[in-house]
Coordinates of C-alpha atoms and ligand atoms in Angstrom, one line a residue:
M24 CA 114.9 -60.0 -37.6
N25 CA 110.8 -59.7 -35.8
R26 CA 109.3 -63.4 -35.4
P27 CA 105.9 -64.0 -34.4
T28 CA 106.2 -63.7 -30.7
D29 CA 103.6 -60.7 -29.8
P30 CA 100.6 -62.9 -28.0
H31 CA 98.1 -60.3 -29.5
A32 CA 98.2 -62.1 -33.5
L33 CA 97.6 -60.1 -36.2
T34 CA 94.1 -61.2 -37.2
Q35 CA 92.9 -64.9 -37.4
A36 CA 93.1 -64.5 -41.6
S37 CA 96.9 -63.9 -41.0
T38 CA 99.6 -65.5 -41.6
P39 CA 102.0 -63.3 -41.1
V40 CA 106.5 -63.7 -41.1
G41 CA 107.1 -60.4 -38.6
T42 CA 103.8 -59.4 -36.3
H43 CA 105.8 -58.2 -33.4
A44 CA 105.0 -54.6 -32.3
G45 CA 109.0 -53.6 -31.7
Y46 CA 109.8 -50.1 -31.9
M47 CA 113.4 -48.1 -32.7
P48 CA 113.6 -44.5 -30.8
G49 CA 114.5 -41.2 -32.3
F50 CA 112.2 -38.2 -34.0
G51 CA 112.9 -38.3 -37.8
N52 CA 116.0 -40.0 -37.9
D53 CA 117.1 -42.0 -40.5
F54 CA 116.3 -45.4 -39.2
E55 CA 117.2 -48.4 -40.6
T56 CA 115.3 -51.9 -40.2
E57 CA 115.3 -55.6 -41.6
A58 CA 112.7 -58.7 -40.9
L59 CA 114.9 -61.0 -42.4
P60 CA 119.0 -61.2 -42.3
G61 CA 120.9 -59.7 -45.0
A62 CA 117.3 -58.0 -47.0
L63 CA 118.5 -54.3 -46.7
P64 CA 121.2 -53.4 -49.1
Q65 CA 124.3 -52.1 -47.2
G66 CA 126.3 -48.9 -48.9
M67 CA 124.0 -48.3 -51.3
N68 CA 119.8 -48.2 -52.5
S69 CA 119.6 -50.2 -55.9
P70 CA 121.4 -53.2 -56.4
Q71 CA 120.8 -54.8 -59.7
K72 CA 119.3 -58.0 -58.2
C73 CA 118.3 -57.3 -54.0
N74 CA 118.1 -60.1 -51.9
Y75 CA 115.6 -62.7 -51.8
G76 CA 114.2 -61.5 -54.7
L77 CA 112.7 -57.9 -53.7
Y78 CA 111.8 -55.3 -55.2
G79 CA 113.5 -51.6 -54.1
E80 CA 110.9 -48.9 -54.3
Q81 CA 111.3 -45.5 -53.1
L82 CA 108.4 -43.4 -51.0
S83 CA 109.2 -39.8 -50.8
G84 CA 107.5 -37.9 -48.4
T85 CA 108.9 -34.3 -49.6
A86 CA 110.2 -32.8 -53.3
F87 CA 113.5 -34.2 -53.9
T88 CA 115.7 -31.1 -53.3
A89 CA 113.8 -29.9 -49.8
N90 CA 116.3 -29.8 -47.5
P91 CA 116.2 -32.4 -45.4
P92 CA 114.6 -34.2 -48.1
E93 CA 112.0 -37.0 -46.2
R94 CA 112.4 -40.6 -48.1
T95 CA 112.0 -44.2 -47.1
W96 CA 113.7 -47.0 -49.5
C97 CA 111.4 -50.1 -49.2
Y98 CA 112.6 -53.7 -50.3
R99 CA 109.5 -55.7 -51.1
I100 CA 108.4 -58.2 -52.2
R101 CA 105.9 -56.7 -54.6
P102 CA 106.3 -53.3 -55.9
S103 CA 103.9 -50.8 -55.0
V104 CA 102.2 -50.6 -58.5
K105 CA 100.7 -54.8 -58.1
H106 CA 99.0 -53.4 -55.3
S107 CA 97.1 -51.2 -57.4
H108 CA 94.8 -52.3 -60.3
R109 CA 91.8 -50.0 -61.9
Y110 CA 90.1 -47.9 -59.4
E111 CA 86.2 -47.6 -58.4
K112 CA 85.0 -44.6 -56.6
I113 CA 83.3 -45.5 -53.4
D114 CA 81.5 -43.2 -51.1
L115 CA 82.1 -43.1 -47.0
P116 CA 79.8 -40.3 -45.9
Y117 CA 80.6 -39.5 -42.9
W118 CA 84.3 -39.0 -43.8
K119 CA 84.3 -35.2 -45.2
S120 CA 87.1 -33.2 -46.3
A121 CA 87.8 -28.9 -46.7
P122 CA 85.9 -27.2 -48.2
N123 CA 83.0 -28.5 -47.0
V124 CA 80.7 -25.8 -45.9
D125 CA 77.5 -26.7 -45.2
P126 CA 75.1 -23.9 -45.9
D127 CA 72.6 -24.8 -43.1
V128 CA 75.5 -25.0 -40.1
I129 CA 76.4 -22.6 -38.2
S130 CA 80.0 -23.0 -37.0
L131 CA 80.3 -19.3 -35.9
G132 CA 79.8 -19.9 -31.9
Q133 CA 81.7 -21.7 -28.8
Y134 CA 80.4 -25.5 -29.5
R135 CA 81.2 -28.3 -27.4
W136 CA 79.7 -32.0 -27.6
D137 CA 79.1 -35.0 -25.5
A138 CA 81.3 -38.3 -26.2
V139 CA 79.7 -39.7 -29.4
P140 CA 78.6 -42.9 -28.1
H141 CA 79.0 -46.3 -29.6
S142 CA 76.1 -48.0 -32.0
D143 CA 75.2 -51.5 -32.4
Q144 CA 76.6 -50.8 -36.0
P145 CA 79.8 -53.0 -36.6
L146 CA 82.5 -50.2 -37.7
T147 CA 85.9 -50.6 -38.9
W148 CA 88.3 -47.5 -39.3
L149 CA 86.9 -46.6 -42.6
T150 CA 83.3 -47.0 -41.6
G151 CA 83.6 -45.7 -38.3
M152 CA 85.5 -42.0 -38.9
R153 CA 83.1 -39.1 -38.1
T154 CA 84.3 -35.4 -39.3
M155 CA 83.2 -32.8 -36.9
T156 CA 85.3 -29.7 -38.3
T157 CA 86.9 -29.2 -41.6
A158 CA 89.7 -26.7 -42.3
G159 CA 91.3 -25.2 -45.4
D160 CA 91.5 -27.5 -48.7
V161 CA 92.4 -30.3 -48.8
N162 CA 93.1 -30.3 -52.6
T163 CA 95.8 -27.0 -52.2
Q164 CA 97.3 -29.3 -49.4
V165 CA 96.3 -26.1 -46.4
G166 CA 94.1 -27.0 -43.2
M167 CA 92.9 -30.0 -41.2
A168 CA 90.2 -32.2 -40.3
S169 CA 89.2 -33.0 -37.0
H170 CA 87.4 -36.6 -36.6
I171 CA 86.1 -39.1 -33.9
Y172 CA 86.8 -42.6 -34.4
L173 CA 84.2 -45.3 -33.4
V174 CA 86.2 -48.4 -34.4
T175 CA 84.6 -52.1 -33.0
E176 CA 86.1 -53.8 -36.1
S177 CA 89.1 -55.0 -37.3
M178 CA 90.1 -54.6 -41.1
V179 CA 90.3 -58.1 -42.6
D180 CA 92.5 -58.0 -45.9
D181 CA 91.2 -54.6 -46.3
Y182 CA 93.9 -51.9 -46.6
F183 CA 94.2 -48.1 -46.7
F184 CA 95.7 -45.2 -47.4
S185 CA 95.3 -41.5 -47.6
A186 CA 97.2 -39.5 -50.3
D187 CA 95.4 -36.4 -48.6
S188 CA 96.6 -36.4 -45.7
E189 CA 98.8 -37.1 -42.0
L190 CA 97.1 -38.7 -39.4
L191 CA 97.6 -37.6 -36.1
V192 CA 95.8 -40.3 -34.0
V193 CA 95.1 -39.9 -30.2
P194 CA 93.2 -42.6 -28.4
Q195 CA 90.7 -42.3 -25.6
E196 CA 89.5 -46.0 -25.4
G197 CA 90.4 -49.8 -26.2
R198 CA 93.6 -50.8 -28.1
L199 CA 94.4 -50.3 -31.9
R200 CA 97.0 -52.0 -34.3
F201 CA 98.0 -50.4 -36.9
A202 CA 99.8 -53.1 -39.4
T203 CA 101.7 -50.4 -41.6
E204 CA 103.9 -51.4 -44.7
L205 CA 106.6 -50.3 -42.3
G206 CA 105.5 -52.3 -38.9
I207 CA 103.1 -52.6 -36.5
I208 CA 101.8 -49.9 -34.1
D209 CA 100.1 -51.2 -31.4
L210 CA 98.3 -47.8 -29.9
E211 CA 96.4 -47.2 -26.2
P212 CA 95.3 -43.9 -24.7
K213 CA 97.9 -41.8 -23.7
E214 CA 99.9 -42.4 -26.7
I215 CA 99.5 -41.0 -30.0
A216 CA 100.4 -42.0 -33.4
I217 CA 101.4 -40.5 -36.9
I218 CA 100.3 -42.1 -40.0
P219 CA 102.2 -40.8 -43.0
R220 CA 100.6 -39.4 -46.0
G221 CA 100.6 -42.5 -48.7
L222 CA 101.8 -45.3 -46.4
V223 CA 99.2 -48.4 -46.4
Y224 CA 98.3 -50.0 -43.1
R225 CA 95.2 -51.6 -42.2
V226 CA 93.5 -51.2 -38.4
E227 CA 92.9 -54.5 -36.6
V228 CA 91.1 -53.7 -32.7
L229 CA 93.3 -55.2 -29.9
E230 CA 90.5 -54.5 -27.2
G231 CA 87.2 -52.7 -28.4
P232 CA 85.1 -50.4 -28.1
C233 CA 87.8 -47.5 -29.2
R234 CA 87.0 -44.5 -29.3
G235 CA 89.5 -41.6 -29.9
F236 CA 90.0 -38.0 -32.2
V237 CA 92.3 -38.2 -35.1
C238 CA 93.6 -34.8 -37.1
E239 CA 93.9 -35.1 -40.5
N240 CA 96.7 -32.9 -41.7
Y241 CA 96.5 -31.8 -45.8
G242 CA 99.5 -29.8 -45.2
Q243 CA 103.2 -29.3 -44.2
K244 CA 104.1 -32.8 -41.8
F245 CA 104.1 -32.7 -37.9
E246 CA 107.2 -31.5 -36.4
L247 CA 108.7 -30.7 -33.1
P248 CA 108.5 -27.4 -32.4
G249 CA 111.2 -25.0 -32.3
R250 CA 112.4 -24.7 -28.4
G251 CA 113.6 -21.1 -28.4
P252 CA 114.5 -20.3 -24.6
I253 CA 113.4 -23.8 -23.3
G254 CA 116.7 -24.9 -24.3
A255 CA 117.3 -28.8 -24.8
N256 CA 115.1 -30.1 -22.5
C257 CA 111.9 -30.7 -21.6
M258 CA 108.4 -30.9 -23.3
A259 CA 108.7 -33.7 -25.7
N260 CA 112.5 -35.2 -26.3
P261 CA 113.0 -37.1 -29.4
R262 CA 114.0 -40.8 -27.9
D263 CA 110.6 -40.9 -26.8
F264 CA 109.2 -40.9 -30.4
K265 CA 109.1 -44.9 -31.4
A266 CA 109.6 -45.8 -35.4
P267 CA 108.4 -50.0 -36.0
V268 CA 110.6 -52.3 -37.0
A269 CA 110.3 -54.3 -40.1
A270 CA 107.4 -56.2 -40.4
F271 CA 105.8 -57.9 -43.1
E272 CA 103.1 -60.4 -44.7
D273 CA 104.0 -62.8 -47.6
R274 CA 99.6 -63.4 -47.7
E275 CA 98.0 -64.5 -51.2
V276 CA 94.3 -63.4 -50.4
P277 CA 92.1 -61.3 -52.4
S278 CA 92.5 -57.7 -50.7
T279 CA 91.0 -54.1 -51.0
V280 CA 92.9 -51.5 -51.0
T281 CA 91.2 -48.7 -50.2
I282 CA 92.5 -44.8 -50.8
K283 CA 91.6 -41.4 -50.2
W284 CA 92.9 -39.1 -53.0
C285 CA 91.3 -35.6 -53.3
G286 CA 88.7 -36.1 -50.7
Q287 CA 87.7 -39.1 -52.2
F288 CA 87.4 -42.4 -51.9
H289 CA 88.5 -45.2 -54.3
T290 CA 89.1 -49.0 -53.6
T291 CA 91.2 -51.0 -56.1
K292 CA 91.0 -55.0 -55.8
I293 CA 94.5 -57.2 -55.5
G294 CA 95.4 -61.0 -54.8
H295 CA 97.7 -60.4 -52.0
S296 CA 98.3 -58.4 -48.4
P297 CA 100.5 -55.0 -49.8
L298 CA 102.2 -54.7 -46.2
D299 CA 105.1 -56.9 -47.9
V300 CA 108.0 -54.6 -47.1
V301 CA 110.5 -57.0 -45.7
A302 CA 113.3 -54.3 -45.2
W303 CA 113.4 -50.3 -45.0
H304 CA 115.4 -47.5 -44.3
G305 CA 115.2 -43.8 -44.1
N306 CA 113.3 -40.9 -42.4
Y307 CA 109.9 -41.3 -43.8
A308 CA 108.0 -43.5 -41.3
P309 CA 105.2 -43.6 -38.8
Y310 CA 105.4 -43.2 -35.2
K311 CA 103.6 -42.9 -31.8
Y312 CA 104.8 -41.2 -28.4
D313 CA 103.3 -41.7 -25.4
L314 CA 101.9 -38.9 -24.1
R315 CA 103.1 -39.6 -20.0
T316 CA 106.6 -38.6 -21.2
Y317 CA 105.5 -35.2 -22.1
C318 CA 107.4 -32.7 -19.2
P319 CA 105.7 -30.0 -19.3
V320 CA 107.2 -26.4 -18.1
G321 CA 105.4 -23.1 -16.7
A322 CA 105.1 -20.5 -14.9
I323 CA 107.1 -20.7 -11.3
L324 CA 106.3 -17.7 -10.2
F325 CA 103.4 -15.6 -11.3
D326 CA 101.3 -15.4 -14.3
H327 CA 100.4 -17.6 -16.9
P328 CA 102.3 -18.4 -19.9
D329 CA 101.1 -19.0 -23.2
P330 CA 100.2 -22.8 -24.0
S331 CA 102.7 -23.1 -27.0
I332 CA 104.7 -24.4 -23.9
F333 CA 102.8 -27.4 -24.1
T334 CA 103.0 -27.7 -27.9
V335 CA 103.9 -31.4 -29.0
L336 CA 104.2 -31.3 -32.2
T337 CA 103.4 -28.6 -34.8
A338 CA 102.5 -28.5 -38.9
P339 CA 103.6 -25.5 -40.0
S340 CA 101.4 -23.4 -42.5
G341 CA 104.4 -21.4 -44.8
V342 CA 103.7 -18.1 -42.4
P343 CA 105.6 -18.4 -40.0
G344 CA 104.2 -18.2 -36.6
T345 CA 101.3 -19.5 -38.0
A346 CA 100.8 -22.9 -37.6
N347 CA 98.4 -25.3 -40.1
I348 CA 97.9 -26.8 -36.8
D349 CA 99.4 -27.0 -33.4
F350 CA 98.8 -30.1 -31.3
V351 CA 98.8 -29.1 -27.4
L352 CA 98.5 -31.0 -24.4
F353 CA 97.0 -30.4 -20.9
R354 CA 98.0 -33.0 -18.4
E355 CA 99.0 -33.6 -14.8
R356 CA 101.4 -30.6 -13.8
W357 CA 102.1 -28.4 -10.7
M358 CA 100.5 -24.8 -9.9
V359 CA 102.7 -23.0 -7.9
M360 CA 102.2 -18.8 -9.3
E361 CA 101.9 -16.9 -6.7
D362 CA 98.9 -13.9 -6.7
T363 CA 97.7 -15.1 -10.1
F364 CA 94.3 -15.8 -12.1
R365 CA 95.7 -19.8 -12.7
P366 CA 93.3 -20.7 -15.3
P367 CA 93.7 -20.0 -18.8
W368 CA 92.7 -16.3 -19.2
Y369 CA 89.5 -15.1 -21.6
H370 CA 90.6 -14.2 -24.8
K371 CA 89.7 -14.0 -28.7
N372 CA 92.3 -15.9 -31.0
I373 CA 93.0 -15.8 -34.9
M374 CA 93.8 -19.4 -34.3
S375 CA 90.8 -21.7 -34.1
E376 CA 91.3 -24.5 -31.7
L377 CA 89.4 -28.0 -31.1
M378 CA 89.9 -29.2 -27.7
G379 CA 89.3 -32.7 -26.7
N380 CA 89.1 -34.9 -23.5
I381 CA 91.4 -37.4 -23.3
Y382 CA 90.7 -38.5 -18.9
G383 CA 89.7 -36.3 -16.5
Q384 CA 89.0 -33.1 -15.2
Y385 CA 90.2 -29.6 -17.4
D386 CA 91.0 -26.6 -15.0
A387 CA 89.1 -24.0 -17.1
K388 CA 85.4 -26.6 -17.0
P389 CA 85.6 -27.9 -14.2
Q390 CA 82.1 -29.8 -15.7
G391 CA 80.3 -30.4 -19.0
F392 CA 84.3 -30.8 -20.6
V393 CA 83.9 -34.7 -20.0
P394 CA 86.4 -37.6 -21.4
G395 CA 85.4 -38.5 -25.3
G396 CA 84.1 -35.0 -25.0
M397 CA 84.9 -31.9 -27.7
S398 CA 85.1 -28.3 -27.8
L399 CA 85.2 -25.4 -30.3
H400 CA 86.2 -22.3 -30.4
N401 CA 86.8 -20.7 -33.5
M402 CA 88.4 -17.9 -35.0
M403 CA 88.0 -15.2 -33.1
I404 CA 85.5 -16.0 -31.3
P405 CA 85.8 -15.0 -27.7
H406 CA 85.6 -17.9 -24.5
G407 CA 87.8 -18.7 -21.2
P408 CA 86.5 -19.9 -17.8
D409 CA 83.2 -20.8 -17.0
K410 CA 81.9 -18.7 -13.9
E411 CA 82.3 -22.0 -12.0
A412 CA 86.2 -21.8 -12.6
F413 CA 86.4 -18.2 -12.4
E414 CA 84.7 -17.6 -9.0
K415 CA 86.8 -21.0 -7.5
A416 CA 90.6 -19.4 -8.7
S417 CA 89.7 -15.9 -8.1
N418 CA 89.4 -17.1 -4.3
A419 CA 91.7 -19.5 -3.8
N420 CA 94.3 -19.8 -1.4
L421 CA 97.1 -19.8 -3.7
G422 CA 99.6 -22.4 -2.5
P423 CA 101.2 -25.3 -4.4
D424 CA 98.3 -27.3 -6.0
K425 CA 98.3 -30.7 -8.3
L426 CA 96.5 -30.3 -10.9
D427 CA 95.7 -34.0 -11.1
N428 CA 94.1 -36.9 -13.2
T429 CA 93.9 -34.5 -16.4
M430 CA 94.9 -35.0 -19.7
S431 CA 93.1 -32.9 -22.4
F432 CA 94.9 -31.8 -25.5
M433 CA 94.1 -28.9 -28.6
F434 CA 94.2 -29.3 -32.4
E435 CA 95.1 -25.3 -33.5
T436 CA 94.9 -24.4 -36.7
R437 CA 95.1 -20.7 -38.5
F438 CA 92.1 -21.6 -40.3
P439 CA 88.8 -21.7 -39.5
Q440 CA 87.3 -24.8 -38.3
H441 CA 83.3 -25.5 -40.5
L442 CA 81.2 -27.6 -38.6
T443 CA 80.0 -31.0 -41.0
A444 CA 76.1 -31.7 -40.8
F445 CA 77.2 -35.0 -38.5
A446 CA 78.9 -32.4 -35.5
A447 CA 76.0 -29.9 -35.7
N448 CA 72.8 -32.3 -36.2
E449 CA 73.9 -36.0 -35.0
A450 CA 77.0 -35.5 -32.5
P451 CA 76.1 -35.1 -28.9
L452 CA 76.1 -31.2 -29.3
Q453 CA 75.3 -29.6 -25.7
D454 CA 73.0 -26.5 -26.6
D455 CA 73.5 -24.9 -23.3
Y456 CA 77.4 -24.8 -23.4
I457 CA 77.0 -21.4 -23.7
D458 CA 74.9 -20.8 -20.3
C459 CA 78.2 -21.6 -18.7
W460 CA 79.2 -18.1 -19.5
T461 CA 75.8 -16.7 -18.1
D462 CA 76.4 -16.1 -14.7
L463 CA 79.7 -14.0 -15.5
E464 CA 78.5 -10.9 -13.2
K465 CA 79.5 -7.2 -13.6
K466 CA 81.4 -6.7 -10.4
F467 CA 82.8 -3.1 -11.2
D468 CA 81.1 0.0 -9.5
G469 CA 84.1 2.4 -9.9
T470 CA 85.1 1.7 -6.4
P471 CA 88.9 2.8 -6.2
G472 CA 90.7 -0.3 -4.7
K473 CA 88.1 -2.7 -5.3
K474 CA 88.9 -6.6 -6.0
Ligands
LIG16 FE1 91.0 -20.7 -26.4

């Protein structure tokens, strides 16, 4: 049982029974958990009558016949159909969905932004979401969107779910609580969370202000990448992913549920908390992961490998080898390669690369790519180390070198990413970013043996 033992109580408006943020280890496991003893049926899913007068309900994350199917059985105070009434369309003008191609915005180019600053305006998880880029099409369930969130206020008697997408949340500042139907996830910088499509939740501020990044995945769910010759160990290990234990609220209070559906937002009013799942079992659940447990592997003699070795999670696209999204982590590690240009090489890429800095300094861009900031190198747009990084790496004495105090990530997608008007006009875009390559000089003069 999970009684309220957490000193960080939910909201002042809450009188929840299960408020403890406890976790179960494993990636995609068939979990089972109950907040009251005997609430979970054993040996079957649909007893004629469930214990405690609960309703049985299934949440499906795949088609029935997918292999393996992803689904979770919930035993709840009311079925979800009671958590939904007539819908009213609302506008969240800063949360955009693909396709969102603004004819007045140029997405072709190399872009970099400083951290989006907080404002004096109180913002929740919903009103504080700021879309930076969109890719693909939310209606055909391909592609993604990238967002910055700026959150200072808890959602109170206000709940949300996205039918469009799975959300990958990457905090950069502040601590958040995701009180979900399937349990509670507390999240802080250096951790990530995945909130599945269709799952109802409320986001509370444990320590604010909060800023971070979100990858909204319209497509197939994130999964662990194939390890290939790396074998069974290192990278992201399955046991380091944590799904929450069951926690529920029995709370009769006027409440609002906001739903994102095909890129549009709607609200529905109900008279109680929808977080009323007392017990559940299945493999379709939210989870968190501590990025400090990511074990990087790399070159140990010469050359610079592809960043695919830093892939924490990948969301397939249906075309082998071209992910809908790869989530890639650049964290502390040793560099030991001999006679090698160690930073990333110059390149053009069919995949479009959106990066964010969680903390510290990124090796290919010693200046300007700041914590909380983002950069975009779109499909087939050339990029690479700036002048300072090139000269430093080309002339360094190559002993073992620790890249310390560094944690950046990339949302990489097979689809071009289109800037929103917010990203182009309101976010702190660095107009001089492309100047970081201006001073790269021609060194070639035809002299044999010259380096
Ligand atoms: Fe790149």
